[in-house]
Coordinates of C-alpha atoms in Angstrom, one line a residue:
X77 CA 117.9 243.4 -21.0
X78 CA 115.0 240.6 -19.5
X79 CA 113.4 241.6 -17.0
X80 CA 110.7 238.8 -16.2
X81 CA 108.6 240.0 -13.6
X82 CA 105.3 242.1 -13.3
X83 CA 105.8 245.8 -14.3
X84 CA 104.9 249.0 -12.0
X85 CA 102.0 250.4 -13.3
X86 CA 102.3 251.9 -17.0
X87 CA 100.4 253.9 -19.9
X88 CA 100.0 251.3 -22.8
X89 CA 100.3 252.1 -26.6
X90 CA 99.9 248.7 -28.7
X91 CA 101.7 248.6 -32.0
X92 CA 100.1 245.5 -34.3
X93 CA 102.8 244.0 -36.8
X94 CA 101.3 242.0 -39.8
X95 CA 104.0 241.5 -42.2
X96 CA 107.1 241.0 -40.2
X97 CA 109.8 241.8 -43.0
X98 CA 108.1 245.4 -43.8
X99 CA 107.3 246.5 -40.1
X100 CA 109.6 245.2 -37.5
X101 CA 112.5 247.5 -37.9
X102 CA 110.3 250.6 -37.6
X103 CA 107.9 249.6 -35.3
X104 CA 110.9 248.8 -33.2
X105 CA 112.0 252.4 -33.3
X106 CA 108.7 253.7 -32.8
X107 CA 108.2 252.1 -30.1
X108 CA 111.6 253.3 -28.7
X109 CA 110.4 257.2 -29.5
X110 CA 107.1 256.5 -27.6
X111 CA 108.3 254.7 -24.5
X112 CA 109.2 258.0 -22.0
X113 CA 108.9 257.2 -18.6
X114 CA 105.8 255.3 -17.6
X115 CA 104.9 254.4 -20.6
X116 CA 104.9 250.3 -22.2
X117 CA 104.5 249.8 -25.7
X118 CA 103.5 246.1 -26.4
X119 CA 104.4 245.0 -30.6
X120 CA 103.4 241.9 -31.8
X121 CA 101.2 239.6 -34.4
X122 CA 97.9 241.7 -34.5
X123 CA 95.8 239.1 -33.8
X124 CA 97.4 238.1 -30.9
X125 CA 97.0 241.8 -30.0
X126 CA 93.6 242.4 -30.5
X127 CA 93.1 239.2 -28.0
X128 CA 95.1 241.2 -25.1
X129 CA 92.8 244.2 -25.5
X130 CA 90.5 243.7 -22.5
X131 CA 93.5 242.8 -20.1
X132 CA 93.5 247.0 -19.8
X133 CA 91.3 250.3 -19.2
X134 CA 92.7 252.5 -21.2
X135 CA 95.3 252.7 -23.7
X136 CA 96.5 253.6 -27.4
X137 CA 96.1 251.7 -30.5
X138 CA 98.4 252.7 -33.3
X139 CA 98.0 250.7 -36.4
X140 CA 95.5 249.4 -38.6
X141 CA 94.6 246.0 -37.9
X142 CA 91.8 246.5 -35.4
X143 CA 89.9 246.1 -38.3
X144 CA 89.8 242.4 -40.4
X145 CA 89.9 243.4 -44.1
X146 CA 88.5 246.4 -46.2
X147 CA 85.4 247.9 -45.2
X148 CA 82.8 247.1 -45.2
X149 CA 83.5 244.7 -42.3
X150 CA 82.8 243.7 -39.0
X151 CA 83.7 245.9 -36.2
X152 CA 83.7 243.3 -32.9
X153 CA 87.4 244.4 -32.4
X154 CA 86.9 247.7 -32.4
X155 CA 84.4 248.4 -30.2
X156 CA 86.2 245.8 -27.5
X157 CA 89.0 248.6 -28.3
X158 CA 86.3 251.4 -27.5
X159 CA 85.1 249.7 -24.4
X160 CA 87.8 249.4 -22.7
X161 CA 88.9 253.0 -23.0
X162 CA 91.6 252.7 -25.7
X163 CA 92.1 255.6 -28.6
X164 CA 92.1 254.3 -32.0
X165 CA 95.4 255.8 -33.9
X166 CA 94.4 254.5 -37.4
X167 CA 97.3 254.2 -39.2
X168 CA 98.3 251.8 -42.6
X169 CA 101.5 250.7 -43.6
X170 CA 101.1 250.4 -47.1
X171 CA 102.3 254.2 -48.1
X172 CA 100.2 255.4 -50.6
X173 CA 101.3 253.1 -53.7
X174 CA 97.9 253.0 -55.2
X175 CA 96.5 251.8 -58.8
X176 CA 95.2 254.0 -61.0
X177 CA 94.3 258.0 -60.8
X178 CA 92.7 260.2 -58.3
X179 CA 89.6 259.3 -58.9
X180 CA 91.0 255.5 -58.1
X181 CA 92.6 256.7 -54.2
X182 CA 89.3 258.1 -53.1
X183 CA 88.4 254.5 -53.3
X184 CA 91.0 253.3 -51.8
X185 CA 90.6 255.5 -49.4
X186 CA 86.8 254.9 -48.5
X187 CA 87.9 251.1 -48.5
X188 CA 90.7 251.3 -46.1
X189 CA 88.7 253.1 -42.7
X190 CA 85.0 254.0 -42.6
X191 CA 85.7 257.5 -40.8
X192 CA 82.5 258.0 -39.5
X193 CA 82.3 254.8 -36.8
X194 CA 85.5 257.1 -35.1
X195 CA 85.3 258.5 -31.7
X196 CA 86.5 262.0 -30.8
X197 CA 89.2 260.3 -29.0
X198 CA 90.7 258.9 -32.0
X199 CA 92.6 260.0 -34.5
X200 CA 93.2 259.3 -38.2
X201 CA 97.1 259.6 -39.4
X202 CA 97.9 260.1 -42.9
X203 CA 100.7 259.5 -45.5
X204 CA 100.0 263.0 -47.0
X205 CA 98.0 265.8 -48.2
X206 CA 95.7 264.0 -50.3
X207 CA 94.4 261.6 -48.2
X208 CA 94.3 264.2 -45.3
X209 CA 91.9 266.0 -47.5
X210 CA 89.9 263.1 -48.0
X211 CA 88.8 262.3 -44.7
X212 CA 88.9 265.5 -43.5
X213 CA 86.1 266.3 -46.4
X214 CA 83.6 263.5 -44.7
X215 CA 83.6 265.5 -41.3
X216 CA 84.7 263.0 -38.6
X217 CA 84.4 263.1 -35.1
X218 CA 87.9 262.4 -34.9
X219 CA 90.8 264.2 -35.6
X220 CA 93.1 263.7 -39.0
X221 CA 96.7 264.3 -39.1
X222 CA 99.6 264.2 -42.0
X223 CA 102.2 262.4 -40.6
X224 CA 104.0 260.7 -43.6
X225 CA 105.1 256.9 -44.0
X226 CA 107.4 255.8 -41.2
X227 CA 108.6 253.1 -43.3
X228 CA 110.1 255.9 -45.5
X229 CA 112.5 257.4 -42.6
X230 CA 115.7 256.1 -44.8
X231 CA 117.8 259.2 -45.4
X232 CA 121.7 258.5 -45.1
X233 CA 121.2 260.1 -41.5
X234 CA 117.8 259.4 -40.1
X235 CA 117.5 256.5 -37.0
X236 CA 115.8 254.0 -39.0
X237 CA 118.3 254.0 -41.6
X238 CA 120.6 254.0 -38.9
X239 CA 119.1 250.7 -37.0
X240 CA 118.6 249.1 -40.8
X241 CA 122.5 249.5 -41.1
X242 CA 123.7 248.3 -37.8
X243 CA 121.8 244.8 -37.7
X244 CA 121.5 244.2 -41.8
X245 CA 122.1 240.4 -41.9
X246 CA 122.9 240.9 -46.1
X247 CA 126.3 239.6 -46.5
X248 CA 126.1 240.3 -50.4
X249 CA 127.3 243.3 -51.7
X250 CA 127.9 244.4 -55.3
X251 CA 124.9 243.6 -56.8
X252 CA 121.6 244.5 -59.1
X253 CA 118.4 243.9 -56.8
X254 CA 115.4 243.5 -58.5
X255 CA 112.4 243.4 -56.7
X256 CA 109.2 242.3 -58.3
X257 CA 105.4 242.8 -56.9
X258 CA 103.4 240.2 -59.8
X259 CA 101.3 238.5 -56.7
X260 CA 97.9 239.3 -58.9
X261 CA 99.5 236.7 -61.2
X262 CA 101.6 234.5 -59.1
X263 CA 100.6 234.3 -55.8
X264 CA 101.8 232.2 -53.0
X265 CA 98.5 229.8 -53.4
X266 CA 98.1 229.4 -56.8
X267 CA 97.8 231.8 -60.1
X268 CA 94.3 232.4 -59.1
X269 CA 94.9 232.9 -55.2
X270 CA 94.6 236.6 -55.1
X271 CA 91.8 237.2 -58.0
X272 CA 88.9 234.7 -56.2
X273 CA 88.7 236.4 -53.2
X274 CA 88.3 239.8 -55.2
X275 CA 85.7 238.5 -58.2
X276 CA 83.1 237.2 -55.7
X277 CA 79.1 238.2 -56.1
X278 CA 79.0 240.3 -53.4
X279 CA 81.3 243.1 -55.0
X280 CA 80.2 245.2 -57.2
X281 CA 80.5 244.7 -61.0
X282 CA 82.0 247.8 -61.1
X283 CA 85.1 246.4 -58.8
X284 CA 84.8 243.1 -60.3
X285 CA 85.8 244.6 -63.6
X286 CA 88.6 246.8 -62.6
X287 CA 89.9 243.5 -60.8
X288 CA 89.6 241.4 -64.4
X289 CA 92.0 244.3 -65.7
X290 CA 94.5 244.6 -62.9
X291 CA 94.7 241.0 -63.3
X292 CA 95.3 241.2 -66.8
X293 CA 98.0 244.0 -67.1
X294 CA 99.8 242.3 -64.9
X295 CA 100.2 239.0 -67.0
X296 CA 101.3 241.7 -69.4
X297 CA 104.1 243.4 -67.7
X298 CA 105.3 240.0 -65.7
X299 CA 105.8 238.2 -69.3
X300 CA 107.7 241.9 -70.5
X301 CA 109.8 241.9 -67.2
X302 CA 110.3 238.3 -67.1
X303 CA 111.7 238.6 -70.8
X304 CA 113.8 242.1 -69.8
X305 CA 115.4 239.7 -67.1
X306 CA 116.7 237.0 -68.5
X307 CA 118.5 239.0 -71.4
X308 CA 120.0 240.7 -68.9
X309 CA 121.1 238.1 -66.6
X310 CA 122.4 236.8 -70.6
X311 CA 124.3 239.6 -71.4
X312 CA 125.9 240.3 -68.4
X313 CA 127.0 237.3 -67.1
X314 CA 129.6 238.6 -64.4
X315 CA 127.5 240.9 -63.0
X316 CA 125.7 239.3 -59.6
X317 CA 121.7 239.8 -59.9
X318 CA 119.2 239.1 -56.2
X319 CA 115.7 238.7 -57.0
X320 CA 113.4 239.2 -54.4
X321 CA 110.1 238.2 -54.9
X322 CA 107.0 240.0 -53.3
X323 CA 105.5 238.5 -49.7
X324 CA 103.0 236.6 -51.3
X325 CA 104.2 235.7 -54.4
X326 CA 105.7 232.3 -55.2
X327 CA 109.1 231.9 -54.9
X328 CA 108.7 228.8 -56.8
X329 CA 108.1 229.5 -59.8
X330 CA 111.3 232.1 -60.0
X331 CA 113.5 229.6 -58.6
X332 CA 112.5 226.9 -61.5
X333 CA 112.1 229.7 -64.1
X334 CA 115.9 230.9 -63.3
X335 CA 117.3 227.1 -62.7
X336 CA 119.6 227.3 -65.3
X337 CA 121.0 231.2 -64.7
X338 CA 124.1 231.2 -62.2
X339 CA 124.4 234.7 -61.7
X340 CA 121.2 235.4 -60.2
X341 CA 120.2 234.4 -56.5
X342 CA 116.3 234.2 -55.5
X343 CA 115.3 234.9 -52.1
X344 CA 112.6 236.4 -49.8
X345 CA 115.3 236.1 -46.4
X346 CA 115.3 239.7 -44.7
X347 CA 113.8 243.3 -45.7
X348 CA 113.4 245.1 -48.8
X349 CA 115.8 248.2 -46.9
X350 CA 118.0 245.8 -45.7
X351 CA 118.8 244.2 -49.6
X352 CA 118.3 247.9 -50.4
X353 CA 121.1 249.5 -48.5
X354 CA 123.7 247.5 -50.3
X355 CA 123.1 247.1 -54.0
X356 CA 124.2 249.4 -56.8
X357 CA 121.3 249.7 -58.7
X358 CA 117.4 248.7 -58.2
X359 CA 115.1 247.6 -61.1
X360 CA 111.3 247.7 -60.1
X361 CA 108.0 247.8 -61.6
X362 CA 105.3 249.8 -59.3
X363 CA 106.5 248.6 -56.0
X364 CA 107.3 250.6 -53.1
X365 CA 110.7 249.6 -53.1
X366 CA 111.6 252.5 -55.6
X367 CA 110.5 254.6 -53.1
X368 CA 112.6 253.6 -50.4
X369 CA 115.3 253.1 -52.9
X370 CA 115.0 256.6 -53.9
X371 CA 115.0 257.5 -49.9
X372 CA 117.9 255.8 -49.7
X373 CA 120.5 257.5 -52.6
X374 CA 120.2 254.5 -55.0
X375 CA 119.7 254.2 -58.8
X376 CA 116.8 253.0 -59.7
X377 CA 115.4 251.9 -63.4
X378 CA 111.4 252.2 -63.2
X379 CA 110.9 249.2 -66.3
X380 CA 107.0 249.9 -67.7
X381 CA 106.6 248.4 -70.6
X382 CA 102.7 248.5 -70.8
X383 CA 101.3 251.6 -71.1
X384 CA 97.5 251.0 -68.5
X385 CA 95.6 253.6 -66.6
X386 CA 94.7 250.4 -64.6
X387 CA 98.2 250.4 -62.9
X388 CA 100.6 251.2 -60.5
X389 CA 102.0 254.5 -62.2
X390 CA 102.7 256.6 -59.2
X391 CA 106.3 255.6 -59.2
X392 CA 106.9 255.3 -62.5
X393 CA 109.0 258.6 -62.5
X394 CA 111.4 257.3 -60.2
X395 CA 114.9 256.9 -61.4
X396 CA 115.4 256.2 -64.9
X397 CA 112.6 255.3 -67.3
X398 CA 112.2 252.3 -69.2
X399 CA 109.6 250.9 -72.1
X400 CA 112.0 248.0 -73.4
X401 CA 114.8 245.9 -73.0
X402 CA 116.9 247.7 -75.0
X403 CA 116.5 251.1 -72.9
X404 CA 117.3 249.1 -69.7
X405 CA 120.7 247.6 -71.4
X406 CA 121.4 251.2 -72.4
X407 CA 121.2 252.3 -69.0
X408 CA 122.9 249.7 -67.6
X409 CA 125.9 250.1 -69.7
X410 CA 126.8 253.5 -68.0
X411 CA 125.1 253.4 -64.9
X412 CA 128.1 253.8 -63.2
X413 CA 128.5 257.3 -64.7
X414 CA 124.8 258.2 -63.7
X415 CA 124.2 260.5 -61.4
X416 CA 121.0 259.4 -58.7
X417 CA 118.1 260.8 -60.5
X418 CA 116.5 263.6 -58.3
X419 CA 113.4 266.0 -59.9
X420 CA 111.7 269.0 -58.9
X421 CA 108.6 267.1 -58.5
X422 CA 107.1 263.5 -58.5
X423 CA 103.8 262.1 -59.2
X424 CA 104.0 260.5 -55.7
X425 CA 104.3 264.2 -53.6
X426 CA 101.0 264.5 -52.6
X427 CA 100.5 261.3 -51.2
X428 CA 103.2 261.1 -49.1
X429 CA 104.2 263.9 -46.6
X430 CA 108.0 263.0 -46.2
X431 CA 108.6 261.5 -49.4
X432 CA 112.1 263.1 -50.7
X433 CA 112.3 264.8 -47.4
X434 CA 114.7 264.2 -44.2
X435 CA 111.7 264.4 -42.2
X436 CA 110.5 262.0 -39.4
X437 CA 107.4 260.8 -39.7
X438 CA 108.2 258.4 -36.9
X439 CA 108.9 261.1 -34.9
X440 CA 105.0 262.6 -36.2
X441 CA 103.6 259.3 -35.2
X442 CA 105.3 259.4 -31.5
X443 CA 104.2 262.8 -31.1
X444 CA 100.8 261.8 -31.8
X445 CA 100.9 258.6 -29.5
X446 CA 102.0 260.9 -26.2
X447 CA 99.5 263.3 -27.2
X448 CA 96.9 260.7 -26.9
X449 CA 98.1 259.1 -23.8
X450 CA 98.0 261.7 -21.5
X451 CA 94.5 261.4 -20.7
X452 CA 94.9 257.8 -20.4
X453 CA 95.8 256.2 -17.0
X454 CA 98.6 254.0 -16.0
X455 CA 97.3 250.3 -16.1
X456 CA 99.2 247.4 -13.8
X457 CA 101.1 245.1 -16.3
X458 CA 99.9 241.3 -15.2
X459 CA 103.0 239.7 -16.9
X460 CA 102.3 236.8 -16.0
X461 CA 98.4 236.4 -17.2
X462 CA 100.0 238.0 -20.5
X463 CA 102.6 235.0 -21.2
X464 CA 99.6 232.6 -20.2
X465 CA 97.4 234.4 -23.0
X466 CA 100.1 233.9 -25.5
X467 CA 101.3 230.5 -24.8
X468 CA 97.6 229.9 -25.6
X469 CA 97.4 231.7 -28.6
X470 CA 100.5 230.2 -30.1
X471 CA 99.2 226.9 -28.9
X472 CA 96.0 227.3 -31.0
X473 CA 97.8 228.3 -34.0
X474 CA 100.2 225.3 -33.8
X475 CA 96.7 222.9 -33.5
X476 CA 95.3 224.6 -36.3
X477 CA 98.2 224.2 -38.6
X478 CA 98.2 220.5 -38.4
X479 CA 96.5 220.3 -41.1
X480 CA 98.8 221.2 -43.4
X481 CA 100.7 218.2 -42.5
X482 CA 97.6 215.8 -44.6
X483 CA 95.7 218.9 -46.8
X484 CA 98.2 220.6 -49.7
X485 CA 95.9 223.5 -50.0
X486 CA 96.0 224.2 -46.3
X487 CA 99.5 224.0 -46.2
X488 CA 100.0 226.8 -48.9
X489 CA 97.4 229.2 -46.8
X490 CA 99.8 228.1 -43.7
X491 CA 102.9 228.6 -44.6
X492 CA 102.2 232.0 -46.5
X493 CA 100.5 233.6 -43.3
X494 CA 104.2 231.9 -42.0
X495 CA 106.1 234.0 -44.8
X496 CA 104.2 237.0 -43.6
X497 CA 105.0 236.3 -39.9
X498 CA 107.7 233.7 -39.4
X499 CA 107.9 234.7 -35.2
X500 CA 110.4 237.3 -33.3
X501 CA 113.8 235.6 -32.8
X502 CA 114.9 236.5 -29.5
X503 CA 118.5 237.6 -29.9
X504 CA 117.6 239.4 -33.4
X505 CA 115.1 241.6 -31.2
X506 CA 117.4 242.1 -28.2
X507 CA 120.2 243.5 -30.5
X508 CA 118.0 245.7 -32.4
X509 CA 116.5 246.8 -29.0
X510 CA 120.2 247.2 -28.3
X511 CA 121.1 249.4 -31.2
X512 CA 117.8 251.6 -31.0
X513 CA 118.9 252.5 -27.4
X514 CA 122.3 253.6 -29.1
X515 CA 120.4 255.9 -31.6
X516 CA 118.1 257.4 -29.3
X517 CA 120.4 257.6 -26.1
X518 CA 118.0 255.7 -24.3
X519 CA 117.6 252.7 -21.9
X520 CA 114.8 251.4 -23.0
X521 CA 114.2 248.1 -21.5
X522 CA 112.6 244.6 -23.5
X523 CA 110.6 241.9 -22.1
X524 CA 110.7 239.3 -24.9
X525 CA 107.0 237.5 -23.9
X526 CA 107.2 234.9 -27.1
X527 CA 107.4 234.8 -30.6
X528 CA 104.4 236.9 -31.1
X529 CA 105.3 239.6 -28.3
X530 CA 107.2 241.7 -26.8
X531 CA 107.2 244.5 -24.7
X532 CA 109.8 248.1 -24.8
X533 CA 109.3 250.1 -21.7
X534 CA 110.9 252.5 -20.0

C-alpha cells in the first residue's frame, strides 16, 4: 500500500484532525468517499496542516481548525488559505451538544465562525436545521448547507460503523461503560485548568458569569455521579464496569478515587464507538456519547441529578431517565428485559440532521468536497519537500517539549495536547486504510508521510 514517490498531478482536499480518538476513524472514511480519481486528500495534526498550506494553488479545506480558538481571533491562517486559492469548507466536529437553551446556541454559534469574513467560494456545513438557520439569517457570501455529524454515521449497517467493527482493538466485552465529561471540574492540568482561560478580563461579564455557573453545576453533578457510582460498583460486585474518562480530564484522580474497587477498569485507550460497540449498557451525563450510543442500538441511562438551565440537557431524554441512585439500581435490575428506548421526538432533532436517521452525512460532506473541487486545478504533489516540512515540524515539537522533562506544569500542558494527539501508528492506519477499501470497493492507495500525516489518493 506505500507508495513513496512524487504523485502525478492531483486536486487536493485537506482534512485537519485535532483530537485523534474522536476523528480518525471518520476522517479516514471521508477521505476514502472523496478520493475519485485525481484527487489526494492529505489528514493530519491541524497545525501541521495549516503549515503545508502554501505548498499549493488551489485546493479544499474541510474542517475547522483554520481558525485558532473562538472568535474573535486572528485570521493569519485563513487568509494564507484564501491566497492560495483554497475553499474554506467550515465544518466542527463537536455535533451540536450545547449548554443551555436556544437562546444559549446562537452564542455558540456566533462564537464558533464569524460568517461574514467568508468568500463566495466557501461554504459553511451544518449539523442541522437550527444552525443552518442561523447563519443563513446573517446573509453570507458563502453558501450554508445541512449535512449532519459524520461522527454520528453508526447505524448497525452504515460504513463507519462498519470500519469501527473491523479494526476495534476492545478485547472486553460484557460490560457497563460509563463515560463521564466533568473536565470544567477535573481537568487534565489542574481543577482550575479549564475555568482560567474562560474568567479572564477581556470576556464579558456576562460570559464570565455563565462560566462561574457551568463550573459550579458541574461540582454538583460530579459529586452526585461519583456517589451513584461507587454504590453501584458496591452492589453489583460481579458485574464488570469501564470508565472512561473525557479527553482532558484527569485520569488520575479516578484511578486513585476507585483504587480500592476491583470490578471497575479506568482507561482513556481507544474511541468512545469503539468501547461503545461492545458494552450492554451506557450511563452518561450530557456527553455525546449517548448519542452515538443511541446510534448505535445500546441502552443508555441519562443520570441528571441536578435540575440547571446552565447545562448540558439536550440529551437528557436519551435512554432511560435518572434523578438518583435509587432510579439507576431500579433500572439496572431489569435492564436486560428493557427494550432500547426509541421516541417520537428528541430534544436534540433540530440540531442534528441525521440524528436517529440511517443517513450519511459523510456521504453529504463528500458530496460537498467534489462539488467544490471541480473548479479547482490539479496541483503537482512534491512528496519529498512534504516529508522535509514534516520532519521539521515534528522536530520542533519534540525541542519544544523538552521542557517538560525540568517544568511539572509544562509537562501537564504536554502530555494533554499528547492525549489529544498521541501520533498515527503506521500499521493501525494501513489496516484501516485496508478495511475502508473493503467497504467502499475501492483501491484507494496511502502514503504514510509521518506521525502527523498521511496521504489517501486515488
Amino acid at each position: 500500500m506505500k507508495h513513496s514517490k512524487d504523485f502525478s498531478a492531483k486536486k487536493i482536499t485537506f482534512l485537519p484532525v485535532e483530537t485523534e480518538v474522536r476523528e480518525l476513524d471518520y476522517k479516514i472514511m471521508l477521505a476514502g468517499a472523496i478520493a475519485e480519481e485525481g484527487t489526494a486528500c492529505f489528514v493530519g495534526q491541524h497545525n501541521l496542516l495549516n503549515n503545508l498550506v502554501s505548498n499549493f494553488n488551489g485546493g479544499v479545506y474541510l474542517g475547522k481548525n483554520i481558525f485558532p480558538q473562538w472568535f474573535p481571533c486572528h485570521t493569519k491562517y485563513y487568509d494564507t488559505l484564501k491566497s492560495q486559492d483554497f475553499s474554506l469548507l467550515y465544518y466542527h466536529e463537536e455535533g451540536g451538544i450545547w449548554i443551555g437553551a436556544e437562546e444559549h446556541w446562537r452564542g455558540m454559534c456566533a462564537k464558533q465562525i464569524d460568517a461574514s469574513i467568508l468568500h463566495s467560494d466557501d461554504q459553511i456545513l451544518c449539523w442541522g436545521e437550527f444552525q443552518k438557520s442561523f447563519y443563513e439569517s446573517l446573509l453570507p457570501s458563502s453558501d450554508v448547507h445541512n449535512v449532519g455529524v459524520a461522527r454520528f454515521d453508526l447505524a448497525e449497517n452504515m460504513n463507519l460503523r462498519k470500519l469501527i467493527k473491523a479494526t476495534s482493538r476492545v478485547s472486553e466485552d460484557d460490560y457497563i461503560l460509563i463515560n463521564t465529561n466533568f473536565a470544567a471540574v477535573n481537568h487534565y492540568l489542574d481543577y482550575l485548568g479549564w475555568f482560567k482561560p474562560l474568567n479572564i478580563d477581556s470576556r464579558s461579564l456576562k460570559d464570565r458569569t455563565e462560566t462561574m455557573l457551568w463550573y459550579s453545576t458541574t461540582f454538583q453533578v460530579m459529586g452526585y455521579f461519583l456517589e451513584m457510582l461507587t454504590r453501584l460498583v458496591d452492589d453489583f460486585p460481579t458485574q464488570k464496569f469501564i470508565l472512561r474518562p473525557h479527553p482532558t480530564e484527569s485520569i488520575e484522580f479516578y484511578e486513585e478515587f476507585f483504587k480500592s474497587s476491583n470490578n471497575i477498569i479506568i482507561t482513556k485507550e481507544f474511541s468512545a464507538p469503539e468501547w461503545i460497540d461492545k458494552c450492554t449498557l451506557l450511563i452518561q451525563n450530557g456527553c455525546t456519547t449517548a448519542i452515538e450510543a443511541h446510534m448505535m442500538n445500546k441502552k443508555v441511562i441519562s443520570f441528571y441529578p441536578v435540575k440547571a438551565e446552565k447545562y448540558v440537557n439536550i440529551v437528557s431524554d436519551i435512554g432511560y431517565h435518572a434523578t438518583t441512585y435509587e432510579e439507576v439500581r431500579t433500572i439496572m435490575q431489569s435492564i436486560s428485559t428493557l427494550p432500547v428506548d426509541i421516541k417520537d421526538s428528541y430534544k436534540l432533532s433540530p440540531l442534528v440532521k441525521n440524528f436517529n436517521t440511517p443517513e450519511s452525512s459523510i456521504d453529504r460532506l463528500a458530496e460537498r468536497a467534489h462539488a467544490s473541487l471541480r473548479s479547482k486545478p490539479a496541483n503537482k504533489i512534491n512528496l519529498s519537500q512534504i516529508k522535509r516540512q514534516a520532519f521539521f515540524y515534528r522536530a520542533i515539537l519534540s525541542f519544544k517539549e523538552l521542557p517538560k522533562y525540568f517544568l511539572p506544569k509544562k509537562k501537564k500542558n504536554i502530555d494533554m495536547f499528547q492525549s489529544h494527539f498521541p501520533g498515527f501508528q503506521q500499521s493501525e492506519i494501513e489496516q484501516k486504510v485496508k478495511t475502508m477499501n473493503k467497504i467502499l470497493d475501492k483501491n484507494c492507495k496511502l502514503e504514510h508521510i509521518s506521525k502527523d500525516l498521511f496521504v489517501i489518493y486515488s
